[in-house]
Short mmCIF file of N, CA and C in Angstrom, two decimals:
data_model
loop_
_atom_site.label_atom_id
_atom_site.label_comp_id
_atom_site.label_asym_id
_atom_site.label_seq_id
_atom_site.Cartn_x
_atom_site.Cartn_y
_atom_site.Cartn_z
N UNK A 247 96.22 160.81 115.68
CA UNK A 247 96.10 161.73 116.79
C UNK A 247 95.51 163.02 116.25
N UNK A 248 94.31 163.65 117.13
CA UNK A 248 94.22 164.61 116.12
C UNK A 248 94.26 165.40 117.64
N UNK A 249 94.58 167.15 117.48
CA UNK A 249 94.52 168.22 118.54
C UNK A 249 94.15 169.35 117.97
N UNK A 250 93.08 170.14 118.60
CA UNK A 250 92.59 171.07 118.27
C UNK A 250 93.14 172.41 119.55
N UNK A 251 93.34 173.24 119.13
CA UNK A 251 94.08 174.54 119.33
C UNK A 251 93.28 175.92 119.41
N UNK A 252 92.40 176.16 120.33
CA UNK A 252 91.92 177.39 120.37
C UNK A 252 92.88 178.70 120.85
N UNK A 253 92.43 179.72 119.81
CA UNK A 253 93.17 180.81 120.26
C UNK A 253 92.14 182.25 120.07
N UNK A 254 92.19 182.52 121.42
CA UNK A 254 91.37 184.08 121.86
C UNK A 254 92.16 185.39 121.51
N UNK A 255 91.47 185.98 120.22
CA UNK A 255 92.72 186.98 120.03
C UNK A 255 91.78 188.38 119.53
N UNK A 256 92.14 189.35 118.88
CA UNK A 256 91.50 190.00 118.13
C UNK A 256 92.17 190.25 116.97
N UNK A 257 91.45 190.84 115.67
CA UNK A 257 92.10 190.41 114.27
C UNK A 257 93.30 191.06 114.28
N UNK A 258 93.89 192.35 115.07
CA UNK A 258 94.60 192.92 114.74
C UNK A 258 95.50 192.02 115.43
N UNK A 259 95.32 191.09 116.79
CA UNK A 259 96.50 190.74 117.53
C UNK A 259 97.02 189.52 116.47
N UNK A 260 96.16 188.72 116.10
CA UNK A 260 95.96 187.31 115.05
C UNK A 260 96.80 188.12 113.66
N UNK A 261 96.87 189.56 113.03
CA UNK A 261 97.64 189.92 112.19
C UNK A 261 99.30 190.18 112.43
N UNK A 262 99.04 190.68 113.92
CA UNK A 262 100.49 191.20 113.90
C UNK A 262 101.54 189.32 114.59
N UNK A 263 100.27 188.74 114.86
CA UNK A 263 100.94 187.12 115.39
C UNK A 263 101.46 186.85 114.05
N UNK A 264 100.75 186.90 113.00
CA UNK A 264 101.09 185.74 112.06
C UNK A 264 102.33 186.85 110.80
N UNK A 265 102.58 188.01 111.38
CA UNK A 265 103.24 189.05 110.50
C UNK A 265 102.55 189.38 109.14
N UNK A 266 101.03 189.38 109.17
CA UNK A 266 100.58 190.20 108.48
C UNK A 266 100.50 191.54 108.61
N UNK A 267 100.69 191.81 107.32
CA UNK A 267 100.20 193.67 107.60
C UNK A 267 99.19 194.18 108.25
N UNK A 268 99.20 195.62 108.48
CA UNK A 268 98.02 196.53 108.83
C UNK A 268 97.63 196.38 107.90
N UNK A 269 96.03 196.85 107.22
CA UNK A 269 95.47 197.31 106.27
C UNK A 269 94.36 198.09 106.48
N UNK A 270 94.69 198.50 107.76
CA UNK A 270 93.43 199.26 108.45
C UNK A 270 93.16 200.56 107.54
N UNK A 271 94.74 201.39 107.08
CA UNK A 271 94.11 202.57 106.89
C UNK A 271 94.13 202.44 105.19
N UNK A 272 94.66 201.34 104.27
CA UNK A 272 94.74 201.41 103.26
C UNK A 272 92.63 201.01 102.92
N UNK A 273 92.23 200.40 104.08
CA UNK A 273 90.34 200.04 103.92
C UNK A 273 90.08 200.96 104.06
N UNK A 274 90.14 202.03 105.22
CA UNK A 274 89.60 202.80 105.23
C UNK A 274 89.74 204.15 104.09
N UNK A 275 90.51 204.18 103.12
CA UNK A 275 90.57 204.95 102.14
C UNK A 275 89.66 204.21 101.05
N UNK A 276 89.53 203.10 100.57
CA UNK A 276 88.88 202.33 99.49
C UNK A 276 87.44 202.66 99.83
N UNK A 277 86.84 202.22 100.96
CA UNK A 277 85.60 202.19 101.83
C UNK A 277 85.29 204.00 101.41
N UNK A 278 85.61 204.70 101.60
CA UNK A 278 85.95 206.77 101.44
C UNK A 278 85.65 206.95 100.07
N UNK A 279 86.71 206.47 98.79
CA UNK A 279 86.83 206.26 97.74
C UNK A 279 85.07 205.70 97.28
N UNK A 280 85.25 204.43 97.45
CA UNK A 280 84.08 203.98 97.04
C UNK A 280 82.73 204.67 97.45
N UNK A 281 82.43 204.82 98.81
CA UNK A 281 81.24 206.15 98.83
C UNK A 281 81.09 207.26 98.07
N UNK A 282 82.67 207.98 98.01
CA UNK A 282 82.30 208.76 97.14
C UNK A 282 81.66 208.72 95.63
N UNK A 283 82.29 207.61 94.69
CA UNK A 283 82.38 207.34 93.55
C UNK A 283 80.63 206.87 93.59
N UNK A 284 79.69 206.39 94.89
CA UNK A 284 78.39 205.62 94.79
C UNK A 284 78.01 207.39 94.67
N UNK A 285 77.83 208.03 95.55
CA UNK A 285 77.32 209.28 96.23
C UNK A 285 77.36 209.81 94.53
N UNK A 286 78.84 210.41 94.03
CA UNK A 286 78.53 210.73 92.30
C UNK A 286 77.60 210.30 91.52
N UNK A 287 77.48 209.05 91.30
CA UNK A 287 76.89 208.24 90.29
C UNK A 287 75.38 208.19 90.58
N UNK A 288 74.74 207.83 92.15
CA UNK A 288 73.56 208.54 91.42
C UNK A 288 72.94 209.31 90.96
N UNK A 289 73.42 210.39 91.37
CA UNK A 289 72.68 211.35 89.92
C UNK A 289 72.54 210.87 88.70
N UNK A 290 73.73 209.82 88.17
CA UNK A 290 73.24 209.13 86.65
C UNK A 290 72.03 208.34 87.20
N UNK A 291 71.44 207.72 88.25
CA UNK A 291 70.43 207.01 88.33
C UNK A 291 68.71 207.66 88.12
N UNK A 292 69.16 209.10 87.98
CA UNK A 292 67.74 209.80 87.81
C UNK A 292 67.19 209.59 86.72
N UNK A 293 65.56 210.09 86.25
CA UNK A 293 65.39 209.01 85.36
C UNK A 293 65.83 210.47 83.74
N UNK A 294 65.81 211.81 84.31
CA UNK A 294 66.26 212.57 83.51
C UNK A 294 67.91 211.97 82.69
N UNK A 295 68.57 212.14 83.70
CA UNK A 295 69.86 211.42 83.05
C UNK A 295 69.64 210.12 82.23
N UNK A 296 68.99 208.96 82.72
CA UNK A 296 68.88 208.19 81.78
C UNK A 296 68.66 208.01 80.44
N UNK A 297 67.62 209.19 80.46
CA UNK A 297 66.46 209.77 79.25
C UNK A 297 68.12 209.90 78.50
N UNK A 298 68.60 210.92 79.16
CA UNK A 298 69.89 211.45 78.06
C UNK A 298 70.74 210.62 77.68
N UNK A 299 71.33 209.68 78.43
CA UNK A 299 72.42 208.43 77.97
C UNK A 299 71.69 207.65 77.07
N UNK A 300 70.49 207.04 77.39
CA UNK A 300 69.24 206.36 76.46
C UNK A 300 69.96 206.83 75.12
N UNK A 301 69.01 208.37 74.82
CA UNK A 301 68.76 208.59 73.42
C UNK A 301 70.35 209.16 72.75
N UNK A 302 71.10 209.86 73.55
CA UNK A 302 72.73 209.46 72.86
C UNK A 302 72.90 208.58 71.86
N UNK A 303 72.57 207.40 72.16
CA UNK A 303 72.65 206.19 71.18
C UNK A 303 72.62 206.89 70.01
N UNK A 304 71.50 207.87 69.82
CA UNK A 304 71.13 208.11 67.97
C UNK A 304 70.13 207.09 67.79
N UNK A 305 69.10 207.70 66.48
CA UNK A 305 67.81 207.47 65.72
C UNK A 305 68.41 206.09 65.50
N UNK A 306 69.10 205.52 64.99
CA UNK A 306 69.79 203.97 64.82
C UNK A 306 69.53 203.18 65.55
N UNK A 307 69.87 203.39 66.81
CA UNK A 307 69.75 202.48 68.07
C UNK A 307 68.20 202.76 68.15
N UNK A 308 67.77 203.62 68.97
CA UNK A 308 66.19 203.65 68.90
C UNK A 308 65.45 202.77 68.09
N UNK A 309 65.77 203.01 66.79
CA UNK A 309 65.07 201.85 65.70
C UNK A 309 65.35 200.45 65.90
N UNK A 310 66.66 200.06 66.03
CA UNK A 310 67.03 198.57 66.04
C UNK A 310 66.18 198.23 67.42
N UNK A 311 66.41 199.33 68.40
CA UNK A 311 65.56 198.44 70.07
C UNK A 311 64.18 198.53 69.64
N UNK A 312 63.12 199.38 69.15
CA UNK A 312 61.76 199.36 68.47
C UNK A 312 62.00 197.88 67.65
N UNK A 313 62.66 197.66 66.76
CA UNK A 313 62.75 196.43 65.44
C UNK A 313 62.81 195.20 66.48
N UNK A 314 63.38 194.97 67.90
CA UNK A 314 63.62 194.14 68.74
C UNK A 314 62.60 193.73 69.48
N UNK A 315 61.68 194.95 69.73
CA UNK A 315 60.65 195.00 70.57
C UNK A 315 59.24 194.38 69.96
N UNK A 316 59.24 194.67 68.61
CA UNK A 316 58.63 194.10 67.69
C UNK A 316 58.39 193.06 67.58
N UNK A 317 59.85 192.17 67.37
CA UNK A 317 59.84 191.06 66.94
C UNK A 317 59.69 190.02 67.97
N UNK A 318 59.85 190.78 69.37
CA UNK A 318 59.44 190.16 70.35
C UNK A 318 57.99 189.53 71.05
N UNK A 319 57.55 191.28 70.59
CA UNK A 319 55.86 191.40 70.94
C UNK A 319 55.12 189.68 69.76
N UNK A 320 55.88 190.01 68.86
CA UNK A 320 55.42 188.99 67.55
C UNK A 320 55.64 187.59 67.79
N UNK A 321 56.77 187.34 68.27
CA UNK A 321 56.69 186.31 68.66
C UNK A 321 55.89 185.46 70.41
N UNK A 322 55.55 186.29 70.86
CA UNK A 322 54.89 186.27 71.90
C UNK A 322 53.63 185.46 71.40
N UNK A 323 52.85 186.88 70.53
CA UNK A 323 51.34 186.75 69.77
C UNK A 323 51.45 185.33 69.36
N UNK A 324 52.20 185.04 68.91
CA UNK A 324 52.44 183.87 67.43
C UNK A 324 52.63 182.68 68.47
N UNK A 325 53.21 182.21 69.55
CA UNK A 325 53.66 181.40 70.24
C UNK A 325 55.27 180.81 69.97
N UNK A 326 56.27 182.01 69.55
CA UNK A 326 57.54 181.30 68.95
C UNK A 326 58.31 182.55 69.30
N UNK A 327 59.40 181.86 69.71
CA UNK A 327 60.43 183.46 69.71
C UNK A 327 61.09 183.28 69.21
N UNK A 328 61.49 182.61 67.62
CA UNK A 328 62.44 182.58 66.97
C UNK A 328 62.26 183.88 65.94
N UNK A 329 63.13 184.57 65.44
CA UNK A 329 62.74 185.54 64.48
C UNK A 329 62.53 184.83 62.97
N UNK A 330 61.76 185.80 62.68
CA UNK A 330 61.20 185.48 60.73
C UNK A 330 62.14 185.66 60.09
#
């Protein structure tokens, strides 16, 4: 036997039917939260800021990503991307 059961509700009536919680206003703080925290952060997306987090690394890093870039370009030329 099988029976199918439609029910016309809205989410909040379908929450408080089944004794789920509200979570209306705990979303609407996360949703607030999270804009804000996007709205901050791009400014790190400019390409000035990047420039600065980039070279932070130190002359070290710079070199090893150049030594990477290298060995990449090289293996391209050569037909192999295994390193030497």
């Amino acid at each position: 036997m099988k029976m199918t059961v439609e029910i016309d509700c809205t989410p909040a009536e379908a929450r408080a039917f089944l004794g789920l919680p509200d979570v209306t206003d705990i979303n609407e703080k996360m949703v607030a939260e999270m804009s804000r925290r996007m709205e901050a952060n791009m400014a790190m997306a400019s390409p000035d800021e990047l420039m600065k987090a980039w070279t932070a690394f130190g002359v070290g890093a710079q070199e090893q990503f150049r030594k990477l870039m290298t060995a990449a370009a090289e293996g391209a030329m050569s037909g192999t991307t295994r390193p030497k």
